[in-house]
Amino acid sequence: MKVLVTGGAGFIGSNFILYWLKKYTRDEIINLDKLTYAGNLENLKTIENSKNYQFVKGDIVNKKLVDKVMKGVDMVVHFAAESHVDRSILDPAPFVKTNVEGTYVLLEAALKNKIKRFHHVSTDEVFGALPLHTEEKFNPQTAYNPHSPYSASKAGSDHLVRAYHTTYDLPITISNCSNNYGPYQFPEKLIPLAVTNLLEGKKVPVYGDGLYVRDWLYVEDHVRAIDLILHKGKVGKTYLVGGLTDDIPNRQVVEEILKIMGKGENFIEYVKDRPGHDRRYSIDWSEIKKELGWQPKHSFKEGLKKTIEWYIKNKDWWQRVKSGSYKAYYKKQYK
Ligand code: NAD
Ligand code: TYD
């Protein structure tokens, strides 16, 4: 099987490629990635010389290139995206370009090249926000109501993917997943930002009252869900993938990290809130459990410990990532 992965040099994409090549040793992977600030080939160092792996540096918006790399491909797993909400607030343009137009270009090429499966990796943020202190969860019937330029652009791409199935019969699947964390996550997102700031002796910025709730999933559990959807999922279907069922406010997430890292609460710094900040996310993943037998393996505590250990062991990786252009972004965002 020949698999085209887009955005494979990013956080989830690189975890996916490492997992896939270890498990399906006869498969071939082409990784198409533009190497934006978030793309990092160091993540794939252990497999870069494998004969069944090929890297192509390029933009998913480039029709000619996309059509070329899709020749002879059986499956497309589409991760490439601009993925950070705060950056989408500072500048929405690349979000519309990559997430909406890029997905359209891939869909056209997938039709032309008779791709057997196009899997689109999306987010729970397309559903908007849930109220605090309720049992409500996002489920496959929840209406789309995105609030940030990021989530709106992902919602647009989801609709396009489904439309290509309904209109042109393209064999698609979609997964809408909650907040991932784990190795190789760019330290702009809450958990790696907190861990690496603490390793540098810096405080952790917590937005607003810190009572925002996310549904956290260890990245390996997400990758396993995609594997199952690709092998056993129903064509045309959207699957919701999530982690813990308990609500953990951001403040408590940071407190857990402080505890594991032996630091006091004086390392928390409450900062200005994010505009349009979604209050709460929670996912009902009972359908994928029932249909495909998937469920998360890592408890939040276990996943967090593994993640912190990884960042402690891989100081070189995040120190390189945190130097350069990231410094300018950090200054702008947390001024
Ligand atoms: P990331 O930002 O770490 O990586 C994105 C990758 O896409 C990078 O390697 C980047 O270079 C590449 N890329 C960006 N624009 C591109 C373009 N125009 N052409 C080719 N490559 C391009 O993102 P991530 O956290 O790994 O997320 C991967 C996917 O999963 C995204 O689609 C995201 O919306 C979705 N998702 C992420 C989370 C999460 O918690 N991180 C949760 C649910 C869904
Ligand atoms: P983030 O990791 O950016 O993911 P998303 O916005 O896609 O859910 O943020 C997770 C939560 O943490 C979200 O409620 C915003 C909050 N947050 C902070 O409090 N401080 C920070 O420095 C960051 C980056 C996020």
Coordinates of C-alpha atoms and ligand atoms in Angstrom, one line a residue:
M1 CA 0.0 0.0 0.0
K2 CA 1.3 3.5 -0.9
V3 CA 0.2 6.2 1.5
L4 CA 0.5 9.9 1.0
V5 CA 0.7 11.8 4.3
T6 CA 0.3 15.5 4.2
G7 CA 1.8 17.6 7.1
G8 CA 3.9 14.6 8.2
A9 CA 6.7 16.7 9.7
G10 CA 4.3 18.2 12.2
F11 CA 3.3 16.9 15.6
I12 CA 0.5 14.4 14.9
G13 CA 1.7 13.6 11.4
S14 CA 5.2 12.6 12.5
N15 CA 3.8 10.4 15.3
F16 CA 1.5 8.8 12.7
I17 CA 4.4 8.1 10.2
L18 CA 6.6 6.6 12.9
Y19 CA 3.8 4.4 14.1
W20 CA 2.7 3.3 10.6
L21 CA 6.1 2.3 9.3
K22 CA 6.8 0.3 12.5
K23 CA 3.5 -1.6 12.2
Y24 CA 3.1 -1.9 8.4
T25 CA 6.6 -2.5 7.3
R26 CA 5.7 -3.3 3.7
D27 CA 3.8 0.0 3.1
E28 CA 5.3 3.0 1.4
I29 CA 4.9 6.5 2.8
I30 CA 5.3 9.8 0.9
N31 CA 5.4 12.7 3.3
L32 CA 4.3 16.0 1.6
D33 CA 5.1 19.0 3.9
K34 CA 5.8 22.6 3.4
L35 CA 8.0 22.8 6.5
T36 CA 6.3 25.9 8.0
Y37 CA 7.5 27.0 11.4
A38 CA 5.6 23.9 12.8
G39 CA 7.2 21.3 10.5
N40 CA 10.4 19.6 11.7
L41 CA 12.2 16.8 9.9
E42 CA 14.1 16.0 13.1
N43 CA 11.0 14.3 14.2
L44 CA 11.5 11.7 11.5
K45 CA 15.3 11.2 11.8
T46 CA 15.0 7.5 12.8
I47 CA 13.3 6.7 9.5
E48 CA 14.6 9.3 7.1
N49 CA 16.8 6.7 5.2
S50 CA 14.2 3.9 5.1
K51 CA 13.6 2.8 1.5
N52 CA 9.9 2.8 2.0
Y53 CA 9.8 6.5 3.1
Q54 CA 10.1 9.6 0.9
F55 CA 9.9 13.2 1.8
V56 CA 8.7 15.9 -0.6
K57 CA 9.0 19.5 0.4
G58 CA 6.0 21.4 -0.9
D59 CA 2.8 23.2 -0.5
I60 CA -0.6 21.4 -0.6
V61 CA -2.0 24.5 -2.4
N62 CA 0.4 23.7 -5.4
K63 CA -1.9 21.8 -7.8
K64 CA 0.8 20.6 -10.2
L65 CA 2.9 19.2 -7.4
V66 CA 0.0 17.6 -5.5
D67 CA -1.2 15.9 -8.7
K68 CA 2.3 14.6 -9.3
V69 CA 2.9 13.2 -5.8
M70 CA -0.6 11.5 -5.8
K71 CA 0.2 9.3 -8.8
G72 CA 0.1 5.7 -7.8
V73 CA -1.1 6.5 -4.3
D74 CA -3.7 4.3 -2.6
M75 CA -4.5 6.3 0.5
V76 CA -4.2 9.9 1.5
V77 CA -4.0 10.9 5.2
H78 CA -4.4 14.6 5.4
F79 CA -2.9 16.3 8.4
A80 CA -1.4 19.4 6.8
A81 CA -2.9 22.6 8.4
E82 CA -2.2 25.8 10.2
S83 CA -3.2 24.5 13.6
H84 CA -2.8 27.1 16.3
V85 CA -5.8 29.2 17.4
D86 CA -3.8 32.1 18.8
R87 CA -1.9 32.5 15.5
S88 CA -5.2 32.4 13.6
I89 CA -6.3 35.4 15.7
L90 CA -3.1 37.3 14.9
D91 CA -3.3 36.4 11.1
P92 CA -6.1 34.3 9.6
A93 CA -4.9 34.4 6.0
P94 CA -2.6 31.3 6.0
F95 CA -5.4 29.4 7.7
V96 CA -7.9 30.0 4.9
K97 CA -5.2 29.3 2.3
T98 CA -3.8 26.1 3.7
N99 CA -6.8 24.6 5.5
V100 CA -9.6 25.4 3.0
E101 CA -7.8 25.9 -0.4
G102 CA -5.2 23.3 0.3
T103 CA -7.8 20.7 1.2
Y104 CA -9.7 21.6 -2.0
V105 CA -6.6 21.0 -4.1
L106 CA -6.0 17.6 -2.5
L107 CA -9.6 16.6 -3.0
E108 CA -9.4 17.4 -6.8
A109 CA -6.2 15.5 -7.2
A110 CA -7.7 12.6 -5.2
L111 CA -10.6 12.4 -7.6
K112 CA -8.4 12.6 -10.6
N113 CA -6.1 9.9 -9.3
K114 CA -8.9 7.6 -8.1
I115 CA -7.6 7.5 -4.6
K116 CA -9.1 4.5 -2.7
R117 CA -9.4 6.4 0.6
F118 CA -9.0 10.1 1.6
H119 CA -8.9 10.5 5.3
H120 CA -9.2 14.0 6.6
V121 CA -7.9 14.8 10.1
S122 CA -10.0 17.4 11.8
T123 CA -10.8 18.8 15.2
D124 CA -13.6 19.0 17.8
E125 CA -13.2 22.8 17.7
V126 CA -15.6 22.9 14.6
F127 CA -18.5 22.3 17.1
G128 CA -17.9 25.5 19.0
A129 CA -18.1 25.5 22.8
L130 CA -20.1 23.7 25.6
P131 CA -21.2 25.2 28.9
L132 CA -19.2 24.5 32.1
H133 CA -20.6 22.1 34.7
T134 CA -22.9 20.2 32.4
E135 CA -22.9 16.6 31.1
E136 CA -23.2 17.8 27.5
K137 CA -20.7 16.4 25.0
F138 CA -20.1 16.8 21.3
N139 CA -21.5 13.9 19.4
P140 CA -21.8 13.0 15.7
Q141 CA -25.1 14.9 15.5
T142 CA -23.8 18.2 17.0
A143 CA -24.2 21.1 14.6
Y144 CA -21.1 23.0 13.5
N145 CA -20.6 26.3 15.2
P146 CA -16.9 27.3 14.9
H147 CA -15.7 30.5 16.7
S148 CA -12.0 31.1 15.7
P149 CA -10.5 31.6 12.3
Y150 CA -8.7 28.3 12.9
S151 CA -11.9 26.3 13.7
A152 CA -13.9 28.1 10.9
S153 CA -11.2 27.1 8.4
K154 CA -11.2 23.5 9.6
A155 CA -15.0 23.5 9.4
G156 CA -14.9 24.7 5.8
S157 CA -12.5 21.9 5.0
D158 CA -14.7 19.3 6.6
H159 CA -17.7 20.4 4.6
L160 CA -15.7 20.3 1.4
V161 CA -14.5 16.7 2.1
R162 CA -18.0 15.5 2.8
A163 CA -19.3 17.3 -0.3
Y164 CA -16.8 15.5 -2.5
H165 CA -18.2 12.2 -1.1
T166 CA -21.8 13.1 -1.7
T167 CA -21.3 14.8 -5.0
Y168 CA -18.5 12.9 -6.7
D169 CA -18.4 9.6 -4.6
L170 CA -14.9 10.2 -3.4
P171 CA -14.3 7.5 -0.7
I172 CA -13.6 9.7 2.3
T173 CA -13.5 9.4 6.1
I174 CA -13.1 12.2 8.7
S175 CA -12.0 12.1 12.3
N176 CA -12.8 15.1 14.6
C177 CA -10.4 14.7 17.5
S178 CA -9.9 16.6 20.8
N179 CA -6.7 18.3 22.1
N180 CA -3.7 16.0 21.6
Y181 CA -0.5 16.1 23.6
G182 CA 2.7 14.0 23.6
P183 CA 6.2 13.9 22.0
Y184 CA 7.1 16.3 19.2
Q185 CA 4.3 18.9 19.9
F186 CA 5.4 22.4 19.1
P187 CA 5.8 24.4 22.3
E188 CA 3.2 27.0 21.4
K189 CA 0.3 24.7 22.6
L190 CA -0.5 24.7 26.3
I191 CA 1.1 21.4 27.6
P192 CA 4.5 21.6 25.8
L193 CA 4.6 25.4 26.4
A194 CA 4.1 24.8 30.1
V195 CA 6.7 22.0 30.4
T196 CA 9.4 23.8 28.4
N197 CA 8.8 27.1 30.2
L198 CA 9.2 25.3 33.5
L199 CA 12.4 23.6 32.3
E200 CA 13.7 27.0 31.5
G201 CA 12.7 28.4 34.9
K202 CA 10.0 30.5 33.4
K203 CA 6.3 31.0 34.5
V204 CA 3.4 29.4 32.7
P205 CA 0.9 31.8 31.1
V206 CA -2.7 30.8 31.9
Y207 CA -5.4 32.7 30.0
G208 CA -8.3 34.5 31.8
D209 CA -9.6 32.7 34.9
G210 CA -8.0 29.4 33.9
L211 CA -11.4 27.6 34.1
Y212 CA -11.5 26.6 30.4
V213 CA -11.9 22.9 29.8
R214 CA -10.3 20.8 27.1
D215 CA -10.7 17.1 26.4
W216 CA -7.1 15.7 26.4
L217 CA -5.9 12.8 24.3
Y218 CA -2.4 11.2 24.2
V219 CA -1.2 11.4 20.6
E220 CA -0.5 7.7 20.2
D221 CA -4.2 7.0 21.1
H222 CA -5.3 9.3 18.3
V223 CA -2.9 7.7 15.8
R224 CA -4.4 4.3 16.7
A225 CA -7.9 5.6 16.0
I226 CA -6.9 6.8 12.6
D227 CA -5.3 3.4 11.8
L228 CA -8.6 1.7 12.8
I229 CA -10.7 4.1 10.7
L230 CA -8.5 3.6 7.7
H231 CA -8.8 -0.2 8.0
K232 CA -12.3 -0.7 9.3
G233 CA -14.1 2.6 9.1
K234 CA -17.2 3.1 6.9
V235 CA -16.6 5.2 3.8
G236 CA -18.3 8.5 4.0
K237 CA -18.4 8.5 7.8
T238 CA -17.2 11.0 10.4
Y239 CA -15.8 9.6 13.6
L240 CA -15.4 11.6 16.9
V241 CA -12.3 10.8 18.8
G242 CA -11.7 12.0 22.4
G243 CA -9.9 11.3 25.6
L244 CA -10.8 11.6 29.3
T245 CA -14.4 11.9 30.3
D246 CA -13.6 14.0 33.3
D247 CA -13.5 17.8 33.0
I248 CA -10.0 19.2 33.9
P249 CA -9.8 23.0 33.8
N250 CA -6.6 24.5 32.4
R251 CA -5.6 25.7 35.8
Q252 CA -5.6 22.1 37.1
V253 CA -3.7 20.8 34.0
V254 CA -0.9 23.3 34.9
E255 CA -1.1 22.3 38.5
E256 CA -0.6 18.6 37.6
I257 CA 2.4 19.6 35.5
L258 CA 3.8 21.7 38.4
K259 CA 3.4 18.7 40.7
I260 CA 5.1 16.2 38.5
M261 CA 7.9 18.7 37.9
G262 CA 8.3 19.6 41.6
K263 CA 7.4 23.3 41.2
G264 CA 5.1 25.6 43.2
E265 CA 2.0 27.5 42.1
N266 CA 4.0 30.7 42.1
F267 CA 5.0 29.5 38.6
I268 CA 1.5 30.2 37.3
E269 CA 1.0 33.6 35.7
Y270 CA -2.6 34.7 34.8
V271 CA -2.5 36.6 31.6
K272 CA -5.0 38.4 29.3
D273 CA -7.7 36.0 27.9
R274 CA -7.9 34.8 24.3
P275 CA -10.6 36.6 22.3
G276 CA -13.6 34.3 21.6
H277 CA -12.1 31.7 23.9
D278 CA -14.2 28.5 23.8
R279 CA -15.3 27.6 27.4
R280 CA -15.4 23.9 27.2
Y281 CA -14.8 20.9 24.9
S282 CA -15.9 17.3 25.7
I283 CA -16.3 14.4 23.3
D284 CA -18.7 11.5 23.2
W285 CA -16.6 8.8 21.6
S286 CA -19.0 5.9 22.3
E287 CA -19.7 5.4 18.6
I288 CA -16.1 4.7 17.5
K289 CA -15.8 2.4 20.6
K290 CA -19.0 0.5 19.6
E291 CA -18.2 0.3 15.9
L292 CA -14.4 -0.1 15.8
G293 CA -13.6 -1.1 19.4
W294 CA -11.4 2.0 19.9
Q295 CA -10.8 3.6 23.2
P296 CA -8.0 5.6 24.7
K297 CA -5.3 3.6 26.5
H298 CA -3.6 6.4 28.4
S299 CA -5.0 8.1 31.4
F300 CA -4.3 11.8 31.6
K301 CA -1.8 11.3 34.4
E302 CA 0.0 8.6 32.6
G303 CA 0.2 10.5 29.3
L304 CA 1.3 13.6 31.0
K305 CA 4.1 11.8 32.8
K306 CA 5.3 10.2 29.6
T307 CA 5.1 13.6 27.8
I308 CA 7.1 15.4 30.5
E309 CA 9.8 12.7 30.5
W310 CA 10.0 13.1 26.7
Y311 CA 10.6 16.8 26.9
I312 CA 13.2 16.4 29.7
K313 CA 15.0 13.8 27.6
N314 CA 14.8 15.8 24.4
K315 CA 16.0 19.2 25.5
D316 CA 18.0 19.7 22.3
W317 CA 14.8 19.2 20.2
W318 CA 12.7 21.9 21.9
Q319 CA 15.6 24.3 22.6
R320 CA 16.3 24.5 18.8
V321 CA 12.5 24.8 18.1
K322 CA 12.2 27.6 20.7
S323 CA 15.0 29.7 19.3
G324 CA 14.7 31.7 16.2
S325 CA 11.3 32.9 14.9
Y326 CA 9.4 31.4 17.8
K327 CA 10.9 34.0 20.0
A328 CA 9.3 36.8 18.0
Y329 CA 5.9 35.0 18.1
Y330 CA 6.1 34.6 21.9
K331 CA 6.9 38.2 22.4
K332 CA 3.9 39.3 20.2
Q333 CA 1.5 36.8 21.8
Y334 CA 2.4 37.4 25.5
K335 CA 3.5 41.0 25.4
Ligands
NAD1 P1 1.2 21.0 13.4 O1 1.0 22.5 13.4 O2 2.1 20.4 14.5 O3 1.7 20.5 12.0 C1 1.2 20.9 10.8 C2 2.1 20.4 9.7 O4 1.6 20.8 8.4 C3 3.5 21.0 9.7 O5 4.5 20.0 9.5 C4 3.5 22.0 8.6 O6 4.8 22.3 8.0 C5 2.6 21.4 7.6 N1 1.9 22.4 6.7 C6 1.3 23.5 7.1 N2 0.9 24.2 6.0 C7 1.2 23.4 4.9 C8 1.0 23.5 3.5 N3 0.3 24.6 3.0 N4 1.4 22.5 2.7 C9 2.0 21.4 3.2 N5 2.3 21.3 4.6 C10 1.9 22.2 5.4 O7 -0.2 20.4 13.6 P2 -0.7 19.1 14.4 O8 -1.0 19.5 15.8 O9 0.1 17.9 14.1 O10 -2.1 18.9 13.7 C11 -2.3 18.0 12.5 C12 -3.7 18.0 12.1 O11 -4.5 17.5 13.1 C13 -4.3 19.4 11.7 O12 -5.1 19.2 10.6 C14 -5.1 19.8 12.9 O13 -6.1 20.6 12.6 C15 -5.6 18.4 13.4 N6 -5.9 18.3 14.9 C16 -4.9 18.7 15.8 C17 -5.2 18.6 17.1 C18 -4.1 18.9 18.2 O14 -4.5 18.9 19.3 N7 -2.9 19.2 17.8 C19 -6.4 18.1 17.5 C20 -7.3 17.7 16.6 C21 -7.0 17.8 15.2
TYD2 P1 -4.1 25.3 23.1 O1 -3.0 24.3 23.4 O2 -3.7 26.5 22.3 O3 -5.2 24.4 22.3 P2 -6.7 24.9 21.8 O4 -6.8 26.4 21.8 O5 -6.7 24.4 20.4 O6 -7.7 24.2 22.6 O7 -4.9 25.7 24.4 C1 -5.4 24.8 25.3 C2 -6.1 25.6 26.3 O8 -5.1 26.3 27.1 C3 -7.0 26.7 25.8 O9 -8.2 26.8 26.7 C4 -6.2 28.0 25.9 C5 -5.3 27.7 27.1 N1 -4.0 28.3 27.0 C6 -3.5 29.1 28.1 O10 -4.2 29.2 29.1 N2 -2.2 29.6 28.0 C7 -1.4 29.4 26.9 O11 -0.3 30.0 26.9 C8 -1.9 28.7 25.8 C9 -1.1 28.5 24.6 C10 -3.2 28.1 25.9

